[in-house]
PDB file of C-alpha atoms in Angstrom:
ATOM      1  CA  UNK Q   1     -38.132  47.001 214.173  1.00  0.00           C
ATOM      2  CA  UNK Q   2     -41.235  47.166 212.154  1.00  0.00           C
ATOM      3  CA  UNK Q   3     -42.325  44.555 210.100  1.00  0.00           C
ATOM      4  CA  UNK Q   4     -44.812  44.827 206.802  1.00  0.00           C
ATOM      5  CA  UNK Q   5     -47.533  42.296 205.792  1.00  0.00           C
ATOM      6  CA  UNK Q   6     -47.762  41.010 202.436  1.00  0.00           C
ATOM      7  CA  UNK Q   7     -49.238  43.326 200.910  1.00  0.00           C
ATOM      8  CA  UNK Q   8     -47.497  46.425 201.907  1.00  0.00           C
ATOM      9  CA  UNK Q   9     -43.992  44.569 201.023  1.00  0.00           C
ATOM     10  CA  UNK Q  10     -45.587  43.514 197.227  1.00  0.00           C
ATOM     11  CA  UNK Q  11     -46.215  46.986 197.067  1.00  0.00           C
ATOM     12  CA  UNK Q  12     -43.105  47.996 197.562  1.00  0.00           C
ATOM     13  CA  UNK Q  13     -40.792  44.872 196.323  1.00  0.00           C
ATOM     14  CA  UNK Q  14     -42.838  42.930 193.231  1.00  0.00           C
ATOM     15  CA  UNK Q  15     -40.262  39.666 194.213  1.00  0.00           C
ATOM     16  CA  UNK Q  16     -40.355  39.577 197.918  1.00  0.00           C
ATOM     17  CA  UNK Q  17     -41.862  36.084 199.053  1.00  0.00           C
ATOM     18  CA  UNK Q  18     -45.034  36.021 201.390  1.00  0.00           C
ATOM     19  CA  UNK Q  19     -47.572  33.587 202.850  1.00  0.00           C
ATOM     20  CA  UNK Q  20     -51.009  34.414 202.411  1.00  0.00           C
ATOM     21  CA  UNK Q  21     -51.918  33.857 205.998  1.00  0.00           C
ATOM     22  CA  UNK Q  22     -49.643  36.010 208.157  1.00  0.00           C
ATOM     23  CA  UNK Q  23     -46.878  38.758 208.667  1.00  0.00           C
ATOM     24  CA  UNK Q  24     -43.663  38.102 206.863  1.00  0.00           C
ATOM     25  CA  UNK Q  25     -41.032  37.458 209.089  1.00  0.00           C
ATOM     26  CA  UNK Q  26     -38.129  39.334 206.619  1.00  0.00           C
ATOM     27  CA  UNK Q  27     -37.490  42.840 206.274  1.00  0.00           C
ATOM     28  CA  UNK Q  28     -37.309  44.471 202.535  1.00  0.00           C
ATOM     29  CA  UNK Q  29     -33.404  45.318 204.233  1.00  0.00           C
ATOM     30  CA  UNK Q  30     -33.117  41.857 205.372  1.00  0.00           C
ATOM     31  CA  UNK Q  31     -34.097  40.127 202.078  1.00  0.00           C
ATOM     32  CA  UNK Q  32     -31.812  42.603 200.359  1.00  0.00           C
ATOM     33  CA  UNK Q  33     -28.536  41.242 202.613  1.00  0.00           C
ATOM     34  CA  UNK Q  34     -29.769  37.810 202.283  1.00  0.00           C
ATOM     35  CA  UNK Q  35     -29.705  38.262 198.694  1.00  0.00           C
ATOM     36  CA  UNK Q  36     -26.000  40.043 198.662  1.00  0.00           C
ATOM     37  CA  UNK Q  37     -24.696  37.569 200.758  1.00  0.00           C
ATOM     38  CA  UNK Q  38     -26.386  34.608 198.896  1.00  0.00           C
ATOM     39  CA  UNK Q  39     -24.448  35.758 195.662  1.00  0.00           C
ATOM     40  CA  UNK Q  40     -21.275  36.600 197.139  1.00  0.00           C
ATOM     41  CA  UNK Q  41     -20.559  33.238 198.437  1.00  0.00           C
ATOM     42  CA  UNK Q  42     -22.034  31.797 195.217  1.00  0.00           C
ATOM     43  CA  UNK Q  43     -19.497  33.528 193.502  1.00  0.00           C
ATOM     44  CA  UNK Q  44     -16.986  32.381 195.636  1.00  0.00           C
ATOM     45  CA  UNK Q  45     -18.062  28.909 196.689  1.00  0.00           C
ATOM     46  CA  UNK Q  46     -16.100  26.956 194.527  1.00  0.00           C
ATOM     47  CA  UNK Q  47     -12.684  25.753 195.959  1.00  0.00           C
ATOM     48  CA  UNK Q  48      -9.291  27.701 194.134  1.00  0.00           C
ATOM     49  CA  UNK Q  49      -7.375  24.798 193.258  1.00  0.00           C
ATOM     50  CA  UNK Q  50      -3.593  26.174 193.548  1.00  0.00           C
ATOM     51  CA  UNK Q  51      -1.163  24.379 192.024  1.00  0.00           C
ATOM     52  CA  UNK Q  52       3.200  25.150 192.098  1.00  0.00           C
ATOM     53  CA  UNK Q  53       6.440  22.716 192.110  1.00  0.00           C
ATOM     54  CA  UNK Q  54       9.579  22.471 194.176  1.00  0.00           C
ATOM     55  CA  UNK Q  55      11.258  25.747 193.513  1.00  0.00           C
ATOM     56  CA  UNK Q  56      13.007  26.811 196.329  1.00  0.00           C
ATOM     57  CA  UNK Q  57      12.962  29.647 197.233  1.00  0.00           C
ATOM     58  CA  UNK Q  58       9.823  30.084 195.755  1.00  0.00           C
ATOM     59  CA  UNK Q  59       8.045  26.821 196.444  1.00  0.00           C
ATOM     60  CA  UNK Q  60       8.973  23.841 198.480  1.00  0.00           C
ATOM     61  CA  UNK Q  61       6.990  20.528 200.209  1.00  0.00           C
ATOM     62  CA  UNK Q  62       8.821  19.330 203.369  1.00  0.00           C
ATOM     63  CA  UNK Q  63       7.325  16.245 205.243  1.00  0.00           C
ATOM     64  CA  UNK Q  64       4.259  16.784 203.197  1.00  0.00           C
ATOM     65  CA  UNK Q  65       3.569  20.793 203.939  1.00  0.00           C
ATOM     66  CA  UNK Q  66       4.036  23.758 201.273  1.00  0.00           C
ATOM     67  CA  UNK Q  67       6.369  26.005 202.180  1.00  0.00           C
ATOM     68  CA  UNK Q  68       8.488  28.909 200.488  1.00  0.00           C
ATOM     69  CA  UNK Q  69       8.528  32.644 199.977  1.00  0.00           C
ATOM     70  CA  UNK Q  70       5.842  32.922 197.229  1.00  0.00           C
ATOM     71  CA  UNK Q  71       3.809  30.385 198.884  1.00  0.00           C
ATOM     72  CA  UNK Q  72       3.694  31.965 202.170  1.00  0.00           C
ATOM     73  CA  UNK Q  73       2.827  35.403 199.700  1.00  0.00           C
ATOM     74  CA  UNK Q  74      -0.055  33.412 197.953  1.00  0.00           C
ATOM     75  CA  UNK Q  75      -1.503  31.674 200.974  1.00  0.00           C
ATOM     76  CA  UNK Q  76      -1.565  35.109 202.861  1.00  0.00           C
ATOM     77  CA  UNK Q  77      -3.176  36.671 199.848  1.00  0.00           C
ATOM     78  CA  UNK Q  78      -5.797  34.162 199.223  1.00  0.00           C
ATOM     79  CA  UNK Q  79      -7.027  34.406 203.340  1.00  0.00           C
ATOM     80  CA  UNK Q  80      -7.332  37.493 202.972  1.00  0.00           C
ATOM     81  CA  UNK Q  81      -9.126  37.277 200.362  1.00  0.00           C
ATOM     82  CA  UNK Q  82     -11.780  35.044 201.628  1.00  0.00           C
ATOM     83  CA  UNK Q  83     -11.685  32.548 199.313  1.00  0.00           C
ATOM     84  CA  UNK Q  84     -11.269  28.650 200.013  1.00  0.00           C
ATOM     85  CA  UNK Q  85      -8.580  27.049 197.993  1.00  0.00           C
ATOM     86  CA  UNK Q  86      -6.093  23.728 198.122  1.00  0.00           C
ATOM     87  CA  UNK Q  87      -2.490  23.808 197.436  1.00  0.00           C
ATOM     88  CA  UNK Q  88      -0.487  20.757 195.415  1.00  0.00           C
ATOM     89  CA  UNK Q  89       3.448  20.627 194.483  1.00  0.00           C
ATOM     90  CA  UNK Q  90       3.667  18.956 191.361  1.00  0.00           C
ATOM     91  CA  UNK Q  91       6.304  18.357 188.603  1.00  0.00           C
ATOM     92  CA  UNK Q  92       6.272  22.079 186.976  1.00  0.00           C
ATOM     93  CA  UNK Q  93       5.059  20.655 183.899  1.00  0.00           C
ATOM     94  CA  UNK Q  94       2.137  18.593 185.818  1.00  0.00           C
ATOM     95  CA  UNK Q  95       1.555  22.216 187.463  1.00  0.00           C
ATOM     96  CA  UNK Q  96       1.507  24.251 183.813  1.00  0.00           C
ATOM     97  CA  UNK Q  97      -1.009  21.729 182.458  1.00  0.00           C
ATOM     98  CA  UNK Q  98      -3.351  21.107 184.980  1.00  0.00           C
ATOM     99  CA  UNK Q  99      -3.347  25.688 185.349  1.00  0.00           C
ATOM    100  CA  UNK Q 100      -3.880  25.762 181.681  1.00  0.00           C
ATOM    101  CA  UNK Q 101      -6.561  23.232 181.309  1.00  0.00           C
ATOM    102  CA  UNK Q 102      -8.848  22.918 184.537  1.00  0.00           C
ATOM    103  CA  UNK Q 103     -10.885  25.520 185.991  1.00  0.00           C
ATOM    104  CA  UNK Q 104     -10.564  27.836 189.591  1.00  0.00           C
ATOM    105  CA  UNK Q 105      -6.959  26.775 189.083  1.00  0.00           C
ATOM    106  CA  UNK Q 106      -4.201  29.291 190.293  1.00  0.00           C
ATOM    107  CA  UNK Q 107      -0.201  28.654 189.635  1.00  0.00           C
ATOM    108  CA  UNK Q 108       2.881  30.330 191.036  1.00  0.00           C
ATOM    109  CA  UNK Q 109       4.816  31.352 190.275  1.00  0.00           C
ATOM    110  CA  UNK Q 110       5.307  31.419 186.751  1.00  0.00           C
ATOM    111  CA  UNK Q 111       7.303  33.861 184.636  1.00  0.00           C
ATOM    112  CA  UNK Q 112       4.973  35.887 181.933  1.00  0.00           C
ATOM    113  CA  UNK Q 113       6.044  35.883 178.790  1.00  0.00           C
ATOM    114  CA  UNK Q 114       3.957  36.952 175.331  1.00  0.00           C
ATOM    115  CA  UNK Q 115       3.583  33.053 174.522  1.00  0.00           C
ATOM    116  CA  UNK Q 116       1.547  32.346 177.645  1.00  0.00           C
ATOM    117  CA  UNK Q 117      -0.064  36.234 177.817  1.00  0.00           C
ATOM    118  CA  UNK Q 118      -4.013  35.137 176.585  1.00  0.00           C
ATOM    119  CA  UNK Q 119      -3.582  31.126 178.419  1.00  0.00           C
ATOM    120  CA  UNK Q 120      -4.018  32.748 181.907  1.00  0.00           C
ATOM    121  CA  UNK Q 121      -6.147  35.680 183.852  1.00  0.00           C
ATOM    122  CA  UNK Q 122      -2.646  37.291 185.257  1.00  0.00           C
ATOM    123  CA  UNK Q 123      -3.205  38.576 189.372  1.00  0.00           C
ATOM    124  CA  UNK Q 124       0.136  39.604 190.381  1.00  0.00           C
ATOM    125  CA  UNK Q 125       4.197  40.107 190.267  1.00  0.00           C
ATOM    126  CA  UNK Q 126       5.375  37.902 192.753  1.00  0.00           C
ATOM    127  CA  UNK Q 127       8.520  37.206 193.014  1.00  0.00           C
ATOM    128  CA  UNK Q 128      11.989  38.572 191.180  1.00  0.00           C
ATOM    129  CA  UNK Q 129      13.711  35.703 188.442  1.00  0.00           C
ATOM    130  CA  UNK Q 130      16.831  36.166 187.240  1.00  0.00           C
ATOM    131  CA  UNK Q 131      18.597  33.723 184.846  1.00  0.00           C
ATOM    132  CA  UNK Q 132      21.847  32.881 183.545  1.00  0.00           C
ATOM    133  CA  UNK Q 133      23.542  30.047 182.022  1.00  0.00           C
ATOM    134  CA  UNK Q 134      26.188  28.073 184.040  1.00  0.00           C
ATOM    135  CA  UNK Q 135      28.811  25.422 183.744  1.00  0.00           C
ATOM    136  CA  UNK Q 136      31.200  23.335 185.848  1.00  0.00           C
ATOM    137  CA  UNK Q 137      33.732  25.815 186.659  1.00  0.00           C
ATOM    138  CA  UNK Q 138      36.531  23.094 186.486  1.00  0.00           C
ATOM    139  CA  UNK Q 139      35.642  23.235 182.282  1.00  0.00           C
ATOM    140  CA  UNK Q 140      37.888  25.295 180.967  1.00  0.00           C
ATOM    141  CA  UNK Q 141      37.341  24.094 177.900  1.00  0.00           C
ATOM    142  CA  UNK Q 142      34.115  25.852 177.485  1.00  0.00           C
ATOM    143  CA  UNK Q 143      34.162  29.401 176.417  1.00  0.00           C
ATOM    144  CA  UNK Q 144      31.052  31.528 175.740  1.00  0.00           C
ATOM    145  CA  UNK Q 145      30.322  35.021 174.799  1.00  0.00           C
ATOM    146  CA  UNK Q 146      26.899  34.680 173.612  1.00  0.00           C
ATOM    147  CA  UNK Q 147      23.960  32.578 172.656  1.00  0.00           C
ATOM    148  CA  UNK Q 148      25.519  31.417 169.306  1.00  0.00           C
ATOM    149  CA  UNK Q 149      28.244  30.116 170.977  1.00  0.00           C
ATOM    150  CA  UNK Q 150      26.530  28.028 173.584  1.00  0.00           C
ATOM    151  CA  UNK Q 151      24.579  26.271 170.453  1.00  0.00           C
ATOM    152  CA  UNK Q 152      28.463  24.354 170.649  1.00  0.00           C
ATOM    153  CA  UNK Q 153      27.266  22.621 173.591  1.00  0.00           C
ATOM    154  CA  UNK Q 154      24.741  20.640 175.290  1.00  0.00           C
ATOM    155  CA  UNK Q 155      22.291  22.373 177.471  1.00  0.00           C
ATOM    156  CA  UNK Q 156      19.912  21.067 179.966  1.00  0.00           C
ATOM    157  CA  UNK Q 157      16.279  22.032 179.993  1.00  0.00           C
ATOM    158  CA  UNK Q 158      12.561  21.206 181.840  1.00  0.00           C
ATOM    159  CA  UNK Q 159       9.373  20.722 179.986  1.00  0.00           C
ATOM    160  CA  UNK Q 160       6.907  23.097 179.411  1.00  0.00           C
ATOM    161  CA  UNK Q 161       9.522  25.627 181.312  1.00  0.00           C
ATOM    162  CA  UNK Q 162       9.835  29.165 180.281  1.00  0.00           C
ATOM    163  CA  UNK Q 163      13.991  28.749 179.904  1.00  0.00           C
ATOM    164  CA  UNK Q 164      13.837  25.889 177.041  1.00  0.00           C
ATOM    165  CA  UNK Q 165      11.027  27.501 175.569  1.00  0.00           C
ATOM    166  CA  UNK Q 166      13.392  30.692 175.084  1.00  0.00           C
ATOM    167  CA  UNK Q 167      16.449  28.683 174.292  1.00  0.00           C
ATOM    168  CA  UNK Q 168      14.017  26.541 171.338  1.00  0.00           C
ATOM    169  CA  UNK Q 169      12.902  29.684 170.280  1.00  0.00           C
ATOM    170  CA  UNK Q 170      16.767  31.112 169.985  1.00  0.00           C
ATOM    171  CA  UNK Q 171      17.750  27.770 167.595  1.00  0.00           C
ATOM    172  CA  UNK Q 172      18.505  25.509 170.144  1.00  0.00           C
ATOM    173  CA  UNK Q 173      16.930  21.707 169.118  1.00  0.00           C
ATOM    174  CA  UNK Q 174      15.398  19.761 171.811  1.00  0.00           C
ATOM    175  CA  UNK Q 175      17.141  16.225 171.606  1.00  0.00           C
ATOM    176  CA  UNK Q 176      20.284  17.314 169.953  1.00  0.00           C
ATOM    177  CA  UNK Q 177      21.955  20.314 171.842  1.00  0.00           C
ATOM    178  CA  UNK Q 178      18.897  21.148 174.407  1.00  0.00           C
ATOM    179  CA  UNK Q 179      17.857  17.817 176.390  1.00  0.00           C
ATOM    180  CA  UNK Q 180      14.746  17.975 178.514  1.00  0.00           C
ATOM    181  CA  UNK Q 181      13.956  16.124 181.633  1.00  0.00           C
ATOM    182  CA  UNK Q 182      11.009  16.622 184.627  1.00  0.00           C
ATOM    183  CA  UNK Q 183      12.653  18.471 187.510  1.00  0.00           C
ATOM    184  CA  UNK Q 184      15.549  21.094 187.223  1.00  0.00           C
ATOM    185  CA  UNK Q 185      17.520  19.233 190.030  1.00  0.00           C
ATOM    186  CA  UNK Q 186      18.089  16.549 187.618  1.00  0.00           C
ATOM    187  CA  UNK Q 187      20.081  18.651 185.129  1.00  0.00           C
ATOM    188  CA  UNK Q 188      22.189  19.581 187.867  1.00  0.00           C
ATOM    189  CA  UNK Q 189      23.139  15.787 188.432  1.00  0.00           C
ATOM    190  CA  UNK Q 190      23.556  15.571 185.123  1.00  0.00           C
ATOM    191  CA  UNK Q 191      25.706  18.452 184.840  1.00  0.00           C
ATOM    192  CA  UNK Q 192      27.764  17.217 187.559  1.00  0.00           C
ATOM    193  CA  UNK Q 193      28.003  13.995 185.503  1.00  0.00           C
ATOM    194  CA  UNK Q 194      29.524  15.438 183.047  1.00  0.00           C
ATOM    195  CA  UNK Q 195      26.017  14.366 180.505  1.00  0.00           C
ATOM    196  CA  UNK Q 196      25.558  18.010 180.096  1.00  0.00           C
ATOM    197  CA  UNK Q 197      27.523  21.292 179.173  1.00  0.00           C
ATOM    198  CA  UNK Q 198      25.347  23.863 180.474  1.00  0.00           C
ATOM    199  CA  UNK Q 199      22.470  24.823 182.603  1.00  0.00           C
ATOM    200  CA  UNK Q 200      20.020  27.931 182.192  1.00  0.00           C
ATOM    201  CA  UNK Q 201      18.906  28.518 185.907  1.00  0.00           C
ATOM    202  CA  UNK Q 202      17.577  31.034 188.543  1.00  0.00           C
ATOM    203  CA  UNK Q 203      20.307  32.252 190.621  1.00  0.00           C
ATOM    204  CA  UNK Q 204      17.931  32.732 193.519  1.00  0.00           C
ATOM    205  CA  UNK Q 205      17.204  29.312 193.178  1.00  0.00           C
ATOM    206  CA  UNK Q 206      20.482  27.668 192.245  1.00  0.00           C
ATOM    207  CA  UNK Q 207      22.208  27.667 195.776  1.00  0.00           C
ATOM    208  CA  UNK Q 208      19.584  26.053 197.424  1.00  0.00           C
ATOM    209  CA  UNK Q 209      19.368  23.706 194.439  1.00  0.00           C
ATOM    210  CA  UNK Q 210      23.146  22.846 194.647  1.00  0.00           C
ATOM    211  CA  UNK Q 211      22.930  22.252 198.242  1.00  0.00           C
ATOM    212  CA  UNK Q 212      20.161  19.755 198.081  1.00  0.00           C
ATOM    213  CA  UNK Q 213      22.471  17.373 195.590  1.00  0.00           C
ATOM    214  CA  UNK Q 214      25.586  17.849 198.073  1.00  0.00           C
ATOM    215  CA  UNK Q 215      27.463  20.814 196.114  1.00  0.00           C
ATOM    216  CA  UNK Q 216      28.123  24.462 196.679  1.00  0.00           C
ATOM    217  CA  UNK Q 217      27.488  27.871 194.247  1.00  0.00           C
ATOM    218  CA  UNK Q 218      31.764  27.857 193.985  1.00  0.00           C
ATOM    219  CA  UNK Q 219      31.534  25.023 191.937  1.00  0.00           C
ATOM    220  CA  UNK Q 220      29.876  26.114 189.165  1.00  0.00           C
ATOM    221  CA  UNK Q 221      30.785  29.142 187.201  1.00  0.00           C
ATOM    222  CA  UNK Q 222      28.447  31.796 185.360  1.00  0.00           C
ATOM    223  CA  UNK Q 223      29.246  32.187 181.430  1.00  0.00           C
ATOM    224  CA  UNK Q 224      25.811  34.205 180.351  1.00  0.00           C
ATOM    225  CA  UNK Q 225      23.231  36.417 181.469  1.00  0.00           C
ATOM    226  CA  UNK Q 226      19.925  35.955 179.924  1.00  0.00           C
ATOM    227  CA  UNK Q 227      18.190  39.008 180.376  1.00  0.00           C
ATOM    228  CA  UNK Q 228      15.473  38.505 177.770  1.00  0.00           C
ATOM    229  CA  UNK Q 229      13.784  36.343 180.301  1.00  0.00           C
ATOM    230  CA  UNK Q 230      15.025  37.327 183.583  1.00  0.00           C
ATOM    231  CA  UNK Q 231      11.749  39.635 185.141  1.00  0.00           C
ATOM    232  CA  UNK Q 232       9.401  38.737 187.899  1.00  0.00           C
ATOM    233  CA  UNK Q 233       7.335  35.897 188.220  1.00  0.00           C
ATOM    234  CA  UNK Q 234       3.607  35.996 188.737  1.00  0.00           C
ATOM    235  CA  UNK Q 235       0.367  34.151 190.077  1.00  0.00           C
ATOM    236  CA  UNK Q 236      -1.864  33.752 187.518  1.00  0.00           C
ATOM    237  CA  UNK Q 237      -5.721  32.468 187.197  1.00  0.00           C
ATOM    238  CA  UNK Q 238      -7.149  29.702 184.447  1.00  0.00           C
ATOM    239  CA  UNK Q 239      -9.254  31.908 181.976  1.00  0.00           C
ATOM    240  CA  UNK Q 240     -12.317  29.921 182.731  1.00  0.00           C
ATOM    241  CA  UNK Q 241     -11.928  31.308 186.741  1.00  0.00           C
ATOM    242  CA  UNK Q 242     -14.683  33.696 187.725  1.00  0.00           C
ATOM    243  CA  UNK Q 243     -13.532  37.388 187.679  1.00  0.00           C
ATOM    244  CA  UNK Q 244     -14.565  37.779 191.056  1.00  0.00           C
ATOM    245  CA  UNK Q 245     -12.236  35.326 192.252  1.00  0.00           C
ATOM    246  CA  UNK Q 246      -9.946  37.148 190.227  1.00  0.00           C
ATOM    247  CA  UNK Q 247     -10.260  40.139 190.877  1.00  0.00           C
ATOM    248  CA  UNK Q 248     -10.362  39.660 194.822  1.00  0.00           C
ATOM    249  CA  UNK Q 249      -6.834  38.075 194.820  1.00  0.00           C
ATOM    250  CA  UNK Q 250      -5.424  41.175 192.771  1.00  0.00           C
ATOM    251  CA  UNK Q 251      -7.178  43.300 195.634  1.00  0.00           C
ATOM    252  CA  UNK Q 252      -5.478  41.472 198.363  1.00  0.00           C
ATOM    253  CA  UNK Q 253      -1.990  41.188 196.778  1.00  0.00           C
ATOM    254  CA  UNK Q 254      -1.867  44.305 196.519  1.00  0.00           C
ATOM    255  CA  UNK Q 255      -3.113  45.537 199.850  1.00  0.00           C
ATOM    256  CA  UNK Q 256       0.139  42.669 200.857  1.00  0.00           C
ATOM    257  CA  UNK Q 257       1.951  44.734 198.249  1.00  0.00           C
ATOM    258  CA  UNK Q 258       1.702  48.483 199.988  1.00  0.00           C
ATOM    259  CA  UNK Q 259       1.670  47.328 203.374  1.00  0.00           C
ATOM    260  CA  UNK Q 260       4.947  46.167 203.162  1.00  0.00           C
ATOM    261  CA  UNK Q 261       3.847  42.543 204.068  1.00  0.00           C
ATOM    262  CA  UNK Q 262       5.126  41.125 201.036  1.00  0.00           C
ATOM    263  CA  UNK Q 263       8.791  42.646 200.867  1.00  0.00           C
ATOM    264  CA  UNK Q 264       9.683  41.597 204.693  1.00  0.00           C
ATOM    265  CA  UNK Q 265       8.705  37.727 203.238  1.00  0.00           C
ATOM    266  CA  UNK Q 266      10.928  38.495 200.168  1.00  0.00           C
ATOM    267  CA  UNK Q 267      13.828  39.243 202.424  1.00  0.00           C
ATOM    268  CA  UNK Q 268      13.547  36.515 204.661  1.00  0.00           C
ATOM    269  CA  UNK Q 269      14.085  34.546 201.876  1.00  0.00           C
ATOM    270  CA  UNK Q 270      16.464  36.118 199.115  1.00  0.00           C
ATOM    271  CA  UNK Q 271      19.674  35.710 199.253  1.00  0.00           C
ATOM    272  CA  UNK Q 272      21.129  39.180 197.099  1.00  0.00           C
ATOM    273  CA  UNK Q 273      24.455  37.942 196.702  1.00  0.00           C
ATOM    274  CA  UNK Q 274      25.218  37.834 193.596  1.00  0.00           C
ATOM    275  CA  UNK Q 275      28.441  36.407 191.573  1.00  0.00           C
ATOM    276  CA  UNK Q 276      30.041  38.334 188.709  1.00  0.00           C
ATOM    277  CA  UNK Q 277      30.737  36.857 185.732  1.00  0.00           C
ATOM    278  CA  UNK Q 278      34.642  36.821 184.968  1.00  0.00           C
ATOM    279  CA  UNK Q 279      35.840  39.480 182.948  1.00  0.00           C
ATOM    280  CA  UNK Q 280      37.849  36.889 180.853  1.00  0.00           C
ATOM    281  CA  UNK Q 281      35.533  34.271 179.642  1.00  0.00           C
ATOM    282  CA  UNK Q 282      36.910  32.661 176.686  1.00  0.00           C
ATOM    283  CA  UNK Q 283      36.361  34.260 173.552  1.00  0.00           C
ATOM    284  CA  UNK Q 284      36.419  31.227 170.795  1.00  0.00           C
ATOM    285  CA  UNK Q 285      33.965  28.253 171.037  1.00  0.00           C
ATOM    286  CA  UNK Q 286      35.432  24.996 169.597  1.00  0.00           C
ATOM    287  CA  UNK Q 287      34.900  24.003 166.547  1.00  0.00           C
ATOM    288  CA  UNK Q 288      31.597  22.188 164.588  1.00  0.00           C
TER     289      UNK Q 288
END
């Protein structure tokens, strides 16, 4: 390898560093890696913060790990990816603030909608979301064909979750026929309880979710597909994250994405069962 004195590299490099006394020990190539390298991990020195909530299948903690399908999606994404990054399960809204507000902050998986479109630097499509509205099916007395109708009833919701933001927006009231609590699990006690009509929730979700509190799917009964926000769920950035950081997730889920990597995780996990809706729910809701 040859090496230049000063002089030769200030002719050739106005920047380079040298001592007056003696050969520099750096290579114009060698100062020029330095240099890449130097600004790479600059870039990507800070730690990702990720942030999610108990959402099986999605997201789960168990004994104080992270576990579920998107999780295991996200974790693989961000190694390979290079970048250094902590994971925390918090209430969903606890999750949604702390994405919205603090910086290098990444939350899955959360469902897209035009609302949240300019709060977050979207990375990827995630996971599939399908909602519908359920009851008890041992209530008869509750018959729904459409939105309108399940305004009748009482309907249980989660802060700062895309569902009750929907139902608000359709002319539901939060405190009088939509009631909001922390975690979706409680709305299924509640429901159970008989302190609630209704529940909006993911049917990918909803088995698991049943299980948990001691009851099976058969118990419950679907009245309403709500399609305008049943679509995939995403992992998305805080605005103030660098673009690099960005932008290097994106590349990785997607190299996940076409490999095939991500799919064989989905179908560990998904259950694709799915249960019909009766072809004679009730017609006539009761009466103001």
């Amino acid at each position: 390898m040859k090496y230049l004195t000063c002089s030769q590299i200030l002719q050739h490099d106005q920047l380079s560093p040298c001592r007056k006394d003696g050969l520099i020990l750096l290579t114009t190539r060698s100062i020029f890696l330095f240099l890449t390298l130097f600004y790479t991990v600059s870039a990507w020195a800070e730690v990702v913060h990720v942030v999610t909530t108990d959402f099986p299948p999605y997201s789960y903690e168990r004994n104080g790990n992270a576990g579920g399908m998107a999780t295991e999606i996200v974790e693989q994404a961000l190694k390979k990816a290079g970048l250094d990054y902590d994971l925390k399960v918090f209430t969903w809204s606890r999750a949604y603030h702390t994405a919205v507000h603090e910086k290098n902050t990444l939350i899955f998986s959360i469902a897209r909608s035009a609302e949240r479109e300019n709060l977050f630097q979207w990375v990827a499509k995630v996971a599939p979301y399908r909602i519908r509205l359920y009851k008890l099916a041992s209530r008869d007395d509750i018959r729904i064909q459409s939105l309108q109708d399940a305004r009748h009833y009482i309907v249980g919701g989660e802060y700062s979750d895309i569902k009750q933001a929907y139902l608000i927006k359709q002319g539901f009231e939060a405190g009088k026929n939509i009631l909001l609590v922390a975690k979706d699990e409680l709305n299924i006690r509640k429901l159970f309880a008989g302190r609630i009509d209704l529940i909006p929730f993911n049917e990918f979700s909803l088995p698991i979710m049943l299980n948990k509190e001691g009851h099976n799917l058969s118990e419950l009964q679907p009245v309403l597909d709500l399609e305008e926000i049943s679509y995939d769920l995403y992992v998305a950035f805080n605005k103030e994250t660098p673009e690099t950081s960005v932008q290097a997730l994106r590349d990785a889920m997607h190299r996940l994405r076409i490999s095939g990597q991500i799919a064989k995780i989905q179908d560990r996990y998904l259950d694709h069962r799915t249960v019909s809706l009766p072809s004679d729910v009730g017609s006539k809701p009761p009466a103001d």
